[in-house]
Each structure stands twice: as C-alpha cells, then as structure tokens.
Short mmCIF file of C-alpha atoms in Angstrom, two decimals:
data_model
loop_
_atom_site.label_atom_id
_atom_site.label_comp_id
_atom_site.label_asym_id
_atom_site.label_seq_id
_atom_site.Cartn_x
_atom_site.Cartn_y
_atom_site.Cartn_z
CA MET A 111 0.29 -16.31 51.90
CA ARG A 112 1.16 -12.93 53.27
CA LEU A 113 3.60 -10.59 51.65
CA ASP A 114 6.15 -8.64 53.61
CA ARG A 115 7.37 -5.29 52.45
CA GLY A 116 10.40 -6.64 50.64
CA GLU A 117 8.28 -8.99 48.62
CA VAL A 118 5.82 -6.28 47.65
CA GLY A 119 8.72 -4.15 46.47
CA GLY A 120 10.34 -7.00 44.57
CA THR A 121 7.10 -8.02 42.92
CA GLY A 122 6.34 -4.43 41.98
CA LEU A 123 9.77 -4.11 40.43
CA ALA A 124 9.25 -7.36 38.54
CA LEU A 125 5.90 -6.11 37.28
CA LEU A 126 7.50 -2.90 36.05
CA LEU A 127 10.24 -4.81 34.27
CA HIS A 128 7.73 -7.06 32.54
CA ALA A 129 5.63 -4.11 31.43
CA GLY A 130 8.75 -2.42 30.09
CA LEU A 131 9.82 -5.55 28.24
CA ILE A 132 6.42 -5.99 26.62
CA ALA A 133 6.32 -2.32 25.64
CA ALA A 134 9.82 -2.52 24.15
CA LEU A 135 8.99 -5.66 22.18
CA THR A 136 5.77 -4.12 20.92
CA MET A 137 7.51 -0.95 19.81
CA SER A 138 10.55 -2.43 18.14
CA LEU A 139 9.08 -5.57 16.63
CA ALA A 140 6.03 -3.80 15.34
CA GLY A 141 8.20 -1.23 13.61
CA VAL A 142 10.30 -3.76 11.71
CA PRO A 143 8.31 -5.81 9.22
CA PRO A 144 9.18 -9.43 9.83
CA LYS A 145 11.16 -10.89 6.97
CA PRO A 146 9.53 -14.30 6.57
CA GLU A 147 6.00 -12.98 6.31
CA PRO A 148 5.90 -11.56 2.75
CA PRO A 149 6.83 -14.84 1.04
CA ALA A 150 4.22 -16.60 3.14
CA MET A 151 1.52 -14.19 2.02
CA GLU A 152 2.36 -14.49 -1.68
CA VAL A 153 -0.48 -16.49 -3.20
CA GLU A 154 -0.92 -14.70 -6.51
CA PHE A 155 -0.64 -16.88 -9.53
CA VAL A 156 -1.73 -14.72 -12.42
CA ASP A 157 0.61 -12.23 -13.99
CA SER A 158 -1.10 -8.96 -14.61
CA PRO A 159 1.37 -7.40 -17.10
CA GLU A 160 0.74 -10.08 -19.67
CA VAL A 161 -2.99 -9.78 -19.56
CA ALA A 162 -4.19 -8.12 -22.71
CA LEU A 163 -7.57 -7.43 -24.16
CA THR A 164 -6.85 -8.57 -27.66
CA ALA A 165 -10.31 -9.08 -29.01
CA GLY A 166 -11.46 -7.59 -32.26
CA ALA A 167 -9.67 -4.34 -31.71
CA PRO A 168 -9.91 -2.52 -35.06
CA THR A 169 -7.00 -0.28 -34.32
CA PRO A 170 -4.12 -2.01 -32.63
CA LEU A 171 -3.42 -0.68 -29.17
CA ALA A 172 -0.79 1.95 -29.27
CA PRO A 173 1.94 0.97 -26.89
CA SER A 174 2.18 2.89 -23.69
CA PRO A 175 5.72 4.10 -23.08
CA ALA A 176 6.21 1.49 -20.36
CA GLN A 177 5.59 -1.54 -22.52
CA ALA A 178 8.06 -0.97 -25.27
CA THR A 179 8.75 -4.61 -25.92
CA ALA A 180 5.41 -6.00 -26.93
CA PRO A 181 4.17 -3.69 -29.70
CA ALA A 182 6.08 -5.14 -32.58
CA GLU A 183 3.02 -5.70 -34.70
CA PRO A 184 1.13 -2.50 -33.84
CA ALA A 185 4.08 -0.53 -35.08
CA GLU A 186 3.89 -1.96 -38.56
CA PRO A 187 0.54 -0.57 -39.59
CA THR A 188 1.35 2.91 -38.35
CA VAL A 189 4.59 3.28 -40.24
CA PRO A 190 3.17 3.11 -43.76
CA GLN A 191 0.71 5.88 -43.01
CA PRO A 192 3.23 8.69 -42.72
CA ALA A 193 5.06 7.37 -45.72
CA PRO A 194 2.83 8.99 -48.35
CA ALA A 195 3.07 12.35 -46.63
CA PRO A 196 6.80 12.99 -46.97
CA PRO A 197 7.12 13.18 -50.76
CA PRO A 198 6.55 16.94 -51.06
CA PRO A 199 9.13 18.05 -48.52
CA ILE A 200 11.56 15.26 -49.19
CA PRO A 201 13.37 16.78 -52.12
CA SER A 202 16.77 17.05 -50.59
CA PRO A 203 17.75 13.92 -48.72
CA ALA A 204 20.86 13.98 -50.77
CA PRO A 205 22.63 16.91 -49.09
CA ARG A 206 22.49 15.02 -45.85
CA ILE A 207 24.31 12.13 -47.37
CA GLU A 208 27.00 14.02 -49.17
CA PRO A 209 27.88 17.02 -47.08
CA THR A 210 30.48 18.30 -49.50
CA PRO A 211 29.22 21.61 -50.84
CA ALA A 212 29.32 20.44 -54.41
CA PRO A 213 26.73 22.83 -55.69
CA ARG A 214 25.48 21.02 -58.70
CA PRO A 215 25.85 17.29 -58.50
CA THR A 216 24.69 15.34 -61.43
CA PRO A 217 21.67 13.14 -60.85
CA ALA A 218 23.71 10.03 -61.42
CA PRO A 219 25.98 10.23 -58.32
CA ARG A 220 23.02 11.30 -56.25
CA ALA A 221 21.09 8.25 -57.27
CA ALA A 222 23.90 6.00 -56.15
CA PRO A 223 24.01 6.75 -52.41
CA PRO A 224 20.27 6.41 -51.79
CA GLN A 225 20.27 2.87 -53.01
CA PRO A 226 21.53 1.31 -49.76
CA ARG A 227 18.48 2.79 -47.98
CA PRO A 228 15.76 0.38 -48.88
CA THR A 229 12.48 1.83 -47.64
CA PRO A 230 12.35 5.43 -48.86
CA THR A 231 13.17 4.62 -52.44
CA PRO A 232 9.62 4.49 -53.80
CA PRO A 233 8.65 7.94 -52.53
CA ARG A 234 11.87 9.46 -53.69
CA SER A 235 11.44 8.17 -57.19
CA THR A 236 8.16 10.06 -57.37
CA ALA A 237 9.82 13.17 -56.09
CA ARG A 238 12.66 13.08 -58.48
CA PRO A 239 11.40 15.76 -60.85
CA LEU A 240 10.91 18.16 -57.98
CA ASP A 241 14.23 17.23 -56.68
CA SER A 242 16.09 18.50 -59.65
CA LEU A 243 14.19 21.76 -59.51
CA ARG A 244 14.87 22.50 -55.88
CA LEU A 245 18.43 21.51 -55.66
CA PRO A 246 19.97 24.98 -55.95
CA PRO A 247 19.13 25.97 -52.37
CA ALA A 248 20.62 22.72 -51.13
CA PRO A 249 24.28 23.75 -50.75
CA ARG A 250 23.78 25.49 -47.45
CA ALA A 251 25.99 24.79 -44.50
CA SER A 252 23.39 23.05 -42.36
CA ARG A 253 23.41 19.32 -42.49
CA LEU A 254 19.79 19.07 -41.46
CA GLY A 255 17.66 17.65 -44.13
CA ASP A 256 14.46 19.32 -45.10
CA ASP A 257 12.67 16.31 -43.83
CA PHE A 258 13.83 16.71 -40.26
CA LEU A 259 10.26 17.61 -39.30
CA GLN A 260 9.04 14.32 -40.59
CA GLY A 261 9.01 12.61 -37.24
CA ILE A 262 7.28 15.51 -35.56
CA GLY A 263 4.42 15.33 -37.98
CA ASP A 264 3.09 12.01 -36.78
CA ALA A 265 3.79 12.53 -33.07
CA PRO A 266 0.51 14.39 -32.45
CA SER A 267 -1.39 11.80 -34.39
CA ARG A 268 -0.21 9.20 -31.93
CA ALA A 269 -1.12 11.13 -28.77
CA PRO A 270 -4.90 10.47 -28.79
CA ALA A 271 -4.26 6.80 -29.25
CA GLN A 272 -2.14 6.83 -26.11
CA SER A 273 -4.84 8.39 -23.94
CA ALA A 274 -7.30 5.78 -25.14
CA ALA A 275 -4.78 3.11 -24.25
CA THR A 276 -4.43 4.31 -20.65
CA PHE A 277 -8.16 4.16 -20.21
CA SER A 278 -8.22 0.62 -21.41
CA ALA A 279 -5.25 -0.19 -19.19
CA GLU A 280 -7.27 0.81 -16.15
CA ALA A 281 -10.19 -1.27 -17.34
CA LYS A 282 -7.84 -4.13 -18.02
CA ALA A 283 -6.42 -3.90 -14.54
CA SER A 284 -9.84 -3.98 -12.92
CA VAL A 285 -11.04 -6.87 -15.09
CA ASP A 286 -7.77 -8.67 -14.49
CA SER A 287 -7.99 -8.35 -10.72
CA ALA A 288 -11.66 -9.34 -10.73
CA ILE A 289 -10.90 -12.51 -12.69
CA LYS A 290 -7.93 -13.28 -10.48
CA ARG A 291 -10.02 -12.90 -7.35
CA GLN A 292 -12.78 -15.12 -8.66
CA ILE A 293 -10.67 -18.00 -9.88
CA GLN A 294 -8.43 -18.03 -6.83
CA PRO A 295 -10.66 -20.44 -4.83
CA CYS A 296 -10.67 -22.91 -7.73
CA ALA A 297 -6.91 -22.56 -8.16
CA ASN A 298 -6.33 -23.17 -4.47
CA ARG A 299 -8.22 -26.44 -4.69
CA GLN A 300 -5.91 -27.79 -7.39
CA PRO A 301 -3.44 -30.47 -6.34
CA ALA A 302 0.13 -29.30 -5.96
CA LEU A 303 2.49 -30.24 -8.78
CA GLY A 304 6.17 -30.91 -8.39
CA SER A 305 8.82 -28.30 -7.87
CA GLY A 306 9.64 -26.32 -10.98
CA ALA A 307 6.03 -26.30 -12.14
CA GLU A 308 5.59 -22.86 -10.64
CA ARG A 309 7.96 -21.42 -13.27
CA ILE A 310 5.61 -22.35 -16.11
CA ARG A 311 3.33 -19.60 -17.38
CA VAL A 312 0.39 -20.55 -19.55
CA VAL A 313 -1.36 -17.84 -21.52
CA LEU A 314 -4.95 -18.87 -22.18
CA ASN A 315 -7.40 -17.25 -24.53
CA LEU A 316 -10.84 -17.05 -22.94
CA ARG A 317 -14.01 -16.48 -24.92
CA LEU A 318 -16.81 -15.43 -22.61
CA ASP A 319 -20.42 -14.64 -23.27
CA ARG A 320 -22.15 -11.73 -21.61
CA SER A 321 -23.19 -13.82 -18.62
CA GLY A 322 -19.53 -14.57 -17.85
CA ARG A 323 -19.71 -18.19 -18.98
CA LEU A 324 -17.04 -19.69 -21.22
CA SER A 325 -18.53 -19.84 -24.69
CA ARG A 326 -15.88 -22.33 -25.75
CA PRO A 327 -13.10 -24.13 -23.89
CA PRO A 328 -10.03 -21.97 -23.21
CA THR A 329 -7.28 -22.37 -25.73
CA VAL A 330 -3.59 -22.18 -25.08
CA VAL A 331 -1.98 -19.18 -26.69
CA ARG A 332 1.52 -19.96 -25.54
CA THR A 333 3.49 -21.35 -22.64
CA SER A 334 6.69 -19.98 -21.26
CA GLY A 335 9.14 -20.86 -18.52
CA VAL A 336 9.47 -24.47 -19.64
CA ASP A 337 12.98 -25.83 -19.27
CA ASP A 338 14.60 -29.24 -18.92
CA ASP A 339 13.68 -29.53 -15.26
CA ASN A 340 9.99 -28.92 -15.53
CA ASP A 341 8.99 -29.86 -19.07
CA ARG A 342 7.14 -32.91 -17.76
CA TYR A 343 4.82 -30.54 -15.90
CA GLU A 344 3.91 -28.50 -18.95
CA GLN A 345 0.83 -30.51 -19.87
CA PRO A 346 -0.39 -30.88 -16.26
CA VAL A 347 -0.12 -27.12 -15.80
CA ILE A 348 -2.08 -26.52 -19.02
CA ASP A 349 -4.75 -29.00 -17.92
CA GLN A 350 -4.89 -27.40 -14.51
CA ALA A 351 -5.22 -23.90 -15.95
CA ILE A 352 -8.09 -24.96 -18.19
CA ALA A 353 -9.73 -26.84 -15.33
CA VAL A 354 -9.49 -23.80 -13.06
CA TYR A 355 -11.20 -21.51 -15.56
CA ARG A 356 -13.87 -24.08 -16.31
CA ALA A 357 -14.57 -24.73 -12.63
CA CYS A 358 -15.02 -21.05 -11.84
CA SER A 359 -16.58 -20.34 -15.19
CA PRO A 360 -19.48 -17.98 -14.48
CA LEU A 361 -17.28 -14.95 -13.89
CA ARG A 362 -18.99 -11.83 -12.67
CA LEU A 363 -17.40 -8.90 -14.48
CA PRO A 364 -18.52 -5.33 -15.21
CA ALA A 365 -20.94 -5.50 -18.13
CA GLU A 366 -19.85 -2.19 -19.66
CA LEU A 367 -16.40 -3.60 -20.30
CA TYR A 368 -17.63 -6.67 -22.16
CA SER A 369 -16.70 -5.13 -25.43
CA THR A 370 -15.18 -1.72 -25.98
CA PRO A 371 -13.41 -0.25 -28.99
CA GLN A 372 -10.16 -1.34 -27.40
CA GLY A 373 -11.41 -4.83 -26.74
CA GLY A 374 -13.17 -6.30 -23.73
CA TRP A 375 -13.43 -9.29 -21.54
CA GLY A 376 -15.48 -11.19 -24.09
CA ASN A 377 -12.16 -12.24 -25.58
CA ILE A 378 -9.29 -11.98 -23.20
CA ASN A 379 -5.88 -13.54 -22.65
CA MET A 380 -4.99 -14.48 -19.09
CA THR A 381 -1.70 -15.84 -17.80
CA TYR A 382 -1.95 -18.74 -15.40
CA ARG A 383 0.71 -19.84 -12.97
CA VAL A 384 0.54 -22.72 -10.51
CA PRO A 385 -0.33 -21.36 -7.08
CA MET B 16 -8.22 -15.31 12.82
CA SER B 17 -5.72 -12.63 12.05
CA ALA B 18 -5.81 -12.75 8.28
CA ALA B 19 -6.84 -9.11 8.20
CA ALA B 20 -3.95 -7.91 10.33
CA ALA B 21 -1.18 -6.05 8.64
CA PRO B 22 1.95 -8.17 8.49
CA SER B 23 3.94 -5.44 10.19
CA ASP B 24 2.28 -5.86 13.58
CA LEU B 25 1.87 -9.62 13.38
CA MET B 26 4.91 -10.21 15.53
CA SER B 27 4.20 -7.74 18.28
CA PRO B 28 3.42 -9.52 21.54
CA LEU B 29 0.21 -7.59 22.03
CA ALA B 30 -1.10 -8.53 18.59
CA LEU B 31 -0.16 -12.16 19.12
CA PHE B 32 -1.98 -12.12 22.42
CA LEU B 33 -5.09 -10.37 21.15
CA HIS B 34 -5.54 -12.70 18.19
CA ALA B 35 -5.17 -15.86 20.22
CA ASP B 36 -7.90 -18.21 21.30
CA ALA B 37 -9.54 -17.75 24.74
CA VAL B 38 -7.86 -20.81 26.26
CA VAL B 39 -4.51 -19.74 24.89
CA LYS B 40 -5.14 -16.26 26.30
CA ILE B 41 -5.78 -17.67 29.76
CA VAL B 42 -2.64 -19.75 29.53
CA MET B 43 -0.64 -16.70 28.45
CA ILE B 44 -2.00 -14.56 31.27
CA GLY B 45 -1.29 -17.27 33.81
CA LEU B 46 2.24 -17.72 32.56
CA LEU B 47 2.85 -13.99 32.54
CA LEU B 48 1.65 -13.74 36.14
CA ALA B 49 3.88 -16.68 37.03
CA SER B 50 6.79 -14.88 35.42
CA VAL B 51 6.06 -11.67 37.34
CA TRP B 52 5.75 -13.58 40.60
CA THR B 53 8.93 -15.53 39.84
CA TRP B 54 10.90 -12.38 39.22
CA GLY B 55 9.43 -10.79 42.32
CA ILE B 56 10.68 -13.72 44.36
CA ILE B 57 14.04 -13.67 42.63
CA ILE B 58 14.58 -9.98 43.28
CA THR B 59 13.34 -10.13 46.86
CA HIS B 60 15.38 -13.18 47.81
CA ALA B 61 18.55 -12.15 46.05
CA LEU B 62 18.50 -8.78 47.81
CA ARG B 63 17.64 -10.37 51.14
CA LEU B 64 20.42 -12.96 50.89
CA ARG B 65 22.94 -10.29 50.04
CA ARG B 66 21.81 -8.10 52.89
CA LEU B 67 21.89 -11.04 55.34
CA ASN B 68 25.36 -12.08 54.29
CA ARG B 69 26.66 -8.58 54.77
CA ALA B 70 24.94 -8.12 58.13
CA SER B 71 26.20 -11.55 59.22
CA ASP B 72 29.77 -10.55 58.37
CA SER B 73 29.63 -7.48 60.55
CA PHE B 74 27.74 -9.28 63.33
CA GLU B 75 30.24 -12.14 63.50
CA ARG B 76 33.13 -9.69 63.51
CA ASP B 77 31.61 -7.70 66.37
CA PHE B 78 30.63 -10.85 68.21
CA ALA B 79 34.19 -12.18 68.09
CA ALA B 80 35.48 -8.84 69.39
CA ALA B 81 32.91 -8.50 72.15
CA LYS B 82 34.22 -8.68 75.72
CA ASP B 83 30.94 -8.92 77.59
CA LEU B 84 28.33 -11.25 76.14
CA ASP B 85 25.41 -9.74 78.07
CA ALA B 86 26.29 -6.19 77.05
CA PHE B 87 26.74 -7.27 73.42
CA HIS B 88 23.37 -9.00 73.50
CA ALA B 89 21.75 -5.93 75.02
CA SER B 90 23.07 -3.71 72.23
CA ARG B 91 22.95 -6.02 69.15
CA GLY B 92 20.48 -8.73 70.18
CA ALA B 93 17.62 -7.13 68.26
CA ASP B 94 19.51 -6.91 64.93
CA PRO B 95 17.59 -8.29 61.98
CA VAL B 96 20.17 -11.07 61.53
CA PRO B 97 19.67 -14.80 62.12
CA HIS B 98 22.83 -14.74 64.26
CA ALA B 99 21.22 -12.30 66.65
CA ARG B 100 18.22 -14.58 67.10
CA ILE B 101 20.47 -17.58 67.66
CA VAL B 102 22.36 -15.61 70.30
CA SER B 103 19.10 -14.55 71.95
CA ALA B 104 17.71 -18.08 71.97
CA GLY B 105 20.95 -19.51 73.37
CA LEU B 106 21.28 -16.85 76.05
CA ASP B 107 17.64 -17.21 77.09
CA GLU B 108 18.02 -20.95 77.48
CA TRP B 109 21.33 -20.50 79.31
CA ARG B 110 19.80 -18.04 81.77
CA ARG B 111 16.86 -20.30 82.42
CA SER B 112 19.18 -23.24 82.95
CA VAL B 113 21.51 -21.48 85.40
CA ARG B 114 18.62 -19.94 87.36
CA VAL B 115 17.95 -23.18 89.14
CA LYS B 116 20.46 -24.48 91.66
CA ALA B 117 22.04 -27.84 91.06
CA ALA B 118 21.80 -27.50 87.35
CA ASP B 119 22.02 -30.55 85.16
CA ARG B 120 24.93 -29.52 82.97
CA SER B 121 24.68 -32.20 80.33
CA GLY B 122 20.93 -31.64 80.12
CA ALA B 123 21.50 -27.91 79.78
CA ARG B 124 24.00 -28.52 76.95
CA GLU B 125 21.46 -30.70 75.17
CA ARG B 126 18.81 -28.04 75.50
CA LEU B 127 21.15 -25.27 74.31
CA SER B 128 22.09 -27.28 71.28
CA THR B 129 18.47 -28.14 70.51
CA VAL B 130 17.24 -24.60 70.91
CA MET B 131 19.92 -23.09 68.70
CA ASN B 132 19.53 -25.75 66.02
CA ALA B 133 15.78 -25.12 66.06
CA GLU B 134 16.44 -21.41 65.63
CA VAL B 135 18.74 -22.09 62.66
CA ALA B 136 16.12 -24.36 61.07
CA GLY B 137 13.39 -21.78 61.68
CA GLU B 138 15.47 -19.03 60.05
CA LEU B 139 16.10 -21.18 57.01
CA ASP B 140 12.45 -22.07 56.77
CA ARG B 141 11.57 -18.40 56.72
CA LEU B 142 14.24 -17.58 54.14
CA GLY B 143 13.47 -20.49 51.87
CA ASP B 144 9.74 -19.95 52.04
CA ARG B 145 9.03 -18.98 48.42
CA LEU B 146 11.69 -21.05 46.73
CA ASN B 147 9.24 -23.91 46.21
CA ILE B 148 7.30 -21.55 43.92
CA LEU B 149 10.39 -21.10 41.80
CA ALA B 150 10.81 -24.86 41.58
CA THR B 151 7.16 -25.31 40.61
CA VAL B 152 7.24 -22.59 37.96
CA GLY B 153 10.51 -23.91 36.59
CA SER B 154 9.18 -27.40 36.10
CA VAL B 155 5.54 -26.73 35.18
CA ALA B 156 5.59 -23.54 33.09
CA PRO B 157 6.98 -25.23 29.95
CA PHE B 158 4.20 -27.80 30.09
CA VAL B 159 1.56 -25.14 30.56
CA GLY B 160 2.96 -23.24 27.60
CA LEU B 161 3.03 -26.45 25.59
CA PHE B 162 -0.59 -27.01 26.47
CA GLY B 163 -1.46 -23.58 25.14
CA THR B 164 0.49 -24.27 21.97
CA VAL B 165 -1.14 -27.62 21.35
CA TRP B 166 -4.54 -26.09 21.92
CA GLY B 167 -3.84 -23.19 19.59
CA ILE B 168 -2.51 -25.46 16.85
CA MET B 169 -5.56 -27.69 17.18
CA ARG B 170 -7.72 -24.63 16.75
CA SER B 171 -5.86 -23.38 13.71
CA PHE B 172 -6.06 -26.79 12.05
CA THR B 173 -9.78 -26.77 12.67
CA ALA B 174 -9.87 -23.35 11.04
CA ILE B 175 -7.99 -24.72 8.02
CA ALA B 176 -10.48 -27.51 7.65
CA GLY B 177 -13.31 -25.00 7.83
CA ALA B 178 -11.77 -22.62 5.31
CA ASN B 179 -11.04 -25.32 2.69
CA ASN B 180 -7.79 -23.51 2.18
CA THR B 181 -4.36 -24.80 3.00
CA SER B 182 -2.30 -21.83 1.98
CA LEU B 183 0.39 -20.85 4.43
CA ALA B 184 -1.20 -17.45 4.96
CA VAL B 185 -4.17 -19.13 6.62
CA VAL B 186 -2.17 -21.53 8.74
CA ALA B 187 0.77 -19.43 9.82
CA PRO B 188 -0.78 -16.74 12.04
CA GLY B 189 -2.62 -19.23 14.23
CA ILE B 190 0.48 -21.33 14.70
CA ALA B 191 2.58 -18.28 15.48
CA GLU B 192 0.11 -17.24 18.15
CA ALA B 193 0.05 -20.74 19.58
CA LEU B 194 3.84 -20.94 19.71
CA PHE B 195 3.86 -17.65 21.56
CA ALA B 196 2.38 -19.53 24.54
CA THR B 197 5.37 -21.88 24.65
CA ALA B 198 7.66 -18.89 24.36
CA ILE B 199 6.11 -17.29 27.42
CA GLY B 200 6.28 -20.59 29.29
CA LEU B 201 9.99 -20.90 28.61
CA PHE B 202 10.44 -17.21 29.40
CA ALA B 203 8.99 -17.86 32.84
CA ALA B 204 10.63 -21.24 33.45
CA ILE B 205 14.25 -20.60 32.52
CA PRO B 206 14.92 -17.79 35.03
CA ALA B 207 12.95 -19.70 37.65
CA VAL B 208 15.17 -22.79 37.35
CA ILE B 209 18.38 -20.79 37.31
CA ALA B 210 17.30 -18.68 40.26
CA TYR B 211 16.11 -21.71 42.19
CA ASN B 212 19.51 -23.37 41.92
CA ARG B 213 21.34 -20.15 42.68
CA LEU B 214 19.19 -19.22 45.68
CA THR B 215 19.25 -22.77 47.06
CA HIS B 216 23.00 -22.69 46.87
CA GLY B 217 23.05 -19.34 48.70
CA LEU B 218 20.72 -20.66 51.38
CA ASP B 219 22.84 -23.79 51.82
CA ARG B 220 25.89 -21.66 52.41
CA LEU B 221 23.98 -19.49 54.87
CA GLU B 222 22.76 -22.59 56.66
CA ALA B 223 26.30 -23.94 56.99
CA ARG B 224 27.44 -20.58 58.26
CA LEU B 225 24.65 -20.36 60.83
CA GLY B 226 25.40 -23.93 61.92
CA ARG B 227 29.08 -23.11 62.46
CA PHE B 228 28.15 -19.97 64.38
CA ALA B 229 25.66 -21.90 66.54
CA ASP B 230 28.30 -24.54 67.27
CA ARG B 231 30.85 -21.93 68.27
CA PHE B 232 28.31 -20.15 70.45
CA HIS B 233 27.29 -23.47 71.97
CA ALA B 234 30.91 -24.14 72.85
CA THR B 235 31.16 -20.71 74.49
CA LEU B 236 27.98 -21.23 76.50
CA SER B 237 28.91 -24.70 77.67
CA ARG B 238 32.29 -23.36 78.78
CA GLU B 239 30.44 -20.64 80.72
CA LEU B 240 28.18 -23.33 82.14
CA GLU B 241 31.18 -25.14 83.51
CA LEU B 242 32.57 -21.94 85.03
CA GLU B 243 29.18 -21.18 86.45
CA GLY B 244 29.06 -24.45 88.27
#
C-alpha cells in the first residue's frame, strides 16, 4: 500500500482536523460542567443542619444568628434574667405611653394604661414608690423612655455565649461528617424503598459510650416529611434508620468531643434520610 | 475507575479516553486511526475527482476543436487526464495496426476497442483504489465501537460487584467511557458511508464519461482506418 503525494496531503489534513476537533471538544466540554452529573453524584442522606448536640447541656445553646428558628426554648430562660435588673431605671414607662405633656398626672390614670402590658407589671409595682418621686423630670419632649438602654444591657452578656456556640458548631460539623461517612456503607446496603420514601426525615437520638458503641437502641425523636403519598413508608424508614446505626455501631469519633460543656457525641441527634 | 475525577472534566474526550480500560483504549485508538484514514481518503479522492472532471472538460473541448490528431497528441498526450491516456493507447494501437500492409481492418477495430476499454478500466481501478477502505470502515466501525462498549460495560459491572455499591456515581463513569467507544465508531462510520456512496457515484459518472469518449475516439480511428486503406 503505497501513498502518493495527494494521499499524504489528504491524510495529513485529516489528521490535523481530528487533532483540532479533539482539542476543541476538550477545551469547551471541560469548561462547562455537565448538567446531569451533579444529581448522579448526590448520595448524601443525612441532613447536617438538623444535627444538634443536645446532651446534658447545662446552659442552653445560644442561637447563632443564622438559626433563628430553632431557639424557642433557649430564649425563655434568658428573658427572666434581665427582668430583675430594670426596676431601678424603669420609673418612667408612663411618659412613653402618654406623650401629652401633662406634667402631673395622677397615679390612677397612669395605672390604667400599663395594664394591657402583661409582663412588666410585677417589676413596676415594686417601683411604684420611686415612680412618684421621679415623675417631675418626666415631662420632657423626648419620647424615649428611661429604659431605652434596657436591651443594650444584656447584649454583652449574650456575646460570650455566641462564641462558645460557634466552637461547638465546628465540632458538631466534624462529628456530623464523621458519623455520616461511617454509616454510609451500611446505608448503601439497605434495600431501596418506594418513591416518596426519600422525603421522610427521621431524627434519631443516639446514646453512645466512649468506645463509639450504642449504649441503648436509637430512639425516634421525630419524623418529618410524611404526607399522604408516603405515610406507608414511615415505619420502614424508621426501621431502616435504626438498622443502619446498629449495623455500623462502633463509630470512631474524636474522644475529646465525647462530652463538652456544650454537649458531645455521647448523646446526639442525627437526621436520617433514605439514600 | 474515575471516581476521583472532578465532574467538570468527566466529559472531555481525553479524560474519557484516559480512564478507559486497556481493551477499550485499543479500540478507541483503532477507530480514531480509521477515522483519520477515512477522512484522508475522502479529502484526497474528492479533490482528485474534482480536478479530473475539470481537466476532462478542458481536454474534451480542446480535443473536439483539434484539427490534427497527431499534433494534438504530441502537445496534450502527456496530460494527467484519463482521456489523454485513452488517446495515447488508441493512437499507439492504430499506428501499430496501420504499419503493416494488408491490415485486417475488423481485427484492428477489435483491438482498438479492447485497448481503449482496458485503459478506461485501468483508470477506474486506479481512481477507485481506496474506496473499499471506506466501505469497510463504514460497515465495521460501528461493530468495533460496540465491542468496545460491551467490553467497557462488562468491566464496570464487574467493578460494581467488587465495590458492593450500586450507587449511580460508581456505575456511571465506566458506562460513559464505554459508550464513548461507540461514539467514536459512529463518528468514523457515518462519514465513511456517505463518502463511499458519493465517491462511487462520482466514479460511475466519470466511467460513463470515459466510455463515451473512448467510443467517440474509436469511431474517429475506425473512420481513419477506412481512409487509410
């Protein structure tokens, strides 16, 4: 098979065109991330935001600014604390309510407006004697109450709690990802449930001993995402979640995070989702 | 496997090639070479057919206008056109036939016709030399690519069995690489089939044209033969 000059030229040209095509495909296709790949790679089944180290934390975790929804119950204990403080400066909440510059209101009309405000009544009743003494300076033009600094007073007291919370958030994240990584093989071995089961989230409470073993079977804290379509999968998903954590039970986790003042992985809530 | 590869370069041809199995790699290289060779043939033959058709146009025009056949042959007989070779073969045979006295005219006509038809057939053989490669690539390349794909999918299923893991992330890259072999096979085969049909059609037309020219020239020579006698 001998080549004449025309064939050498034609084959060389063809070679160049192929090289150019491959180069162009490599450049352009490598630059654009292919659309179908990310869904194919998604195998995570544990939600990290809901993981919380709830165990015997003496002081409830102060909410970080990002999670404003959860901390309903931590807020309650902190509110009563500032309450005793206000009585001394509180004397003149009244001028804020009735801005008319009536210089010397009788105690009776002043007592009437505060009644609709339920919470501050006990402190104000204690401050009433002072109140009557200090009222003369009240008729100034400003509508700011004397207690406008009240909120500022407890802001610094909350700041240290926040820094502690961020530390425990990092620890939580590392513990969370370590647990996720270690139970993933067990979760992948579970049989697939029907469609709709993947919307169910099961929050399990795990009690672990220091060796990473479950000290008692996981208990269900709550389930979410159950609707009419997938309610028949609720129990299978719960069983599967418990089975996954039992199968991969000796979890290897950092020992120094077993129990900290903010909680630890000795008592931890994890959210499970069907892979 | 390519589980460690970033998803962004998963689709680039080079990455697909590099992650593939050895057998699949060989199949891909073979198919790529077949594609290069196919396109080389396509380019060469398309250009050559175009050039021949153009040269034939001008040669036929000049031949029809020529007064003296011997002078025309002396000036244009060496042109790189099939017509020129047909003219040379016919004239050579005619000269040899008229050199002897008492020529056998019907025998000379037979020989002229045979010689010129042989020249036409020889030209077409030369021109259609590589077209069989196009036909072969067009019919076989898809099967070769399919072989690579089947092999690659077999391998990735074996890998799934070994990994105890059926998630799509484990399965998908191997199958994508395997399918790339079929893609290259089709990439080589489709132009080959189209070009084969197109070039065969062009050669058929050239053959008919050469045959008509040889017949006309044969008529001219046999008329000369009669005048000669």
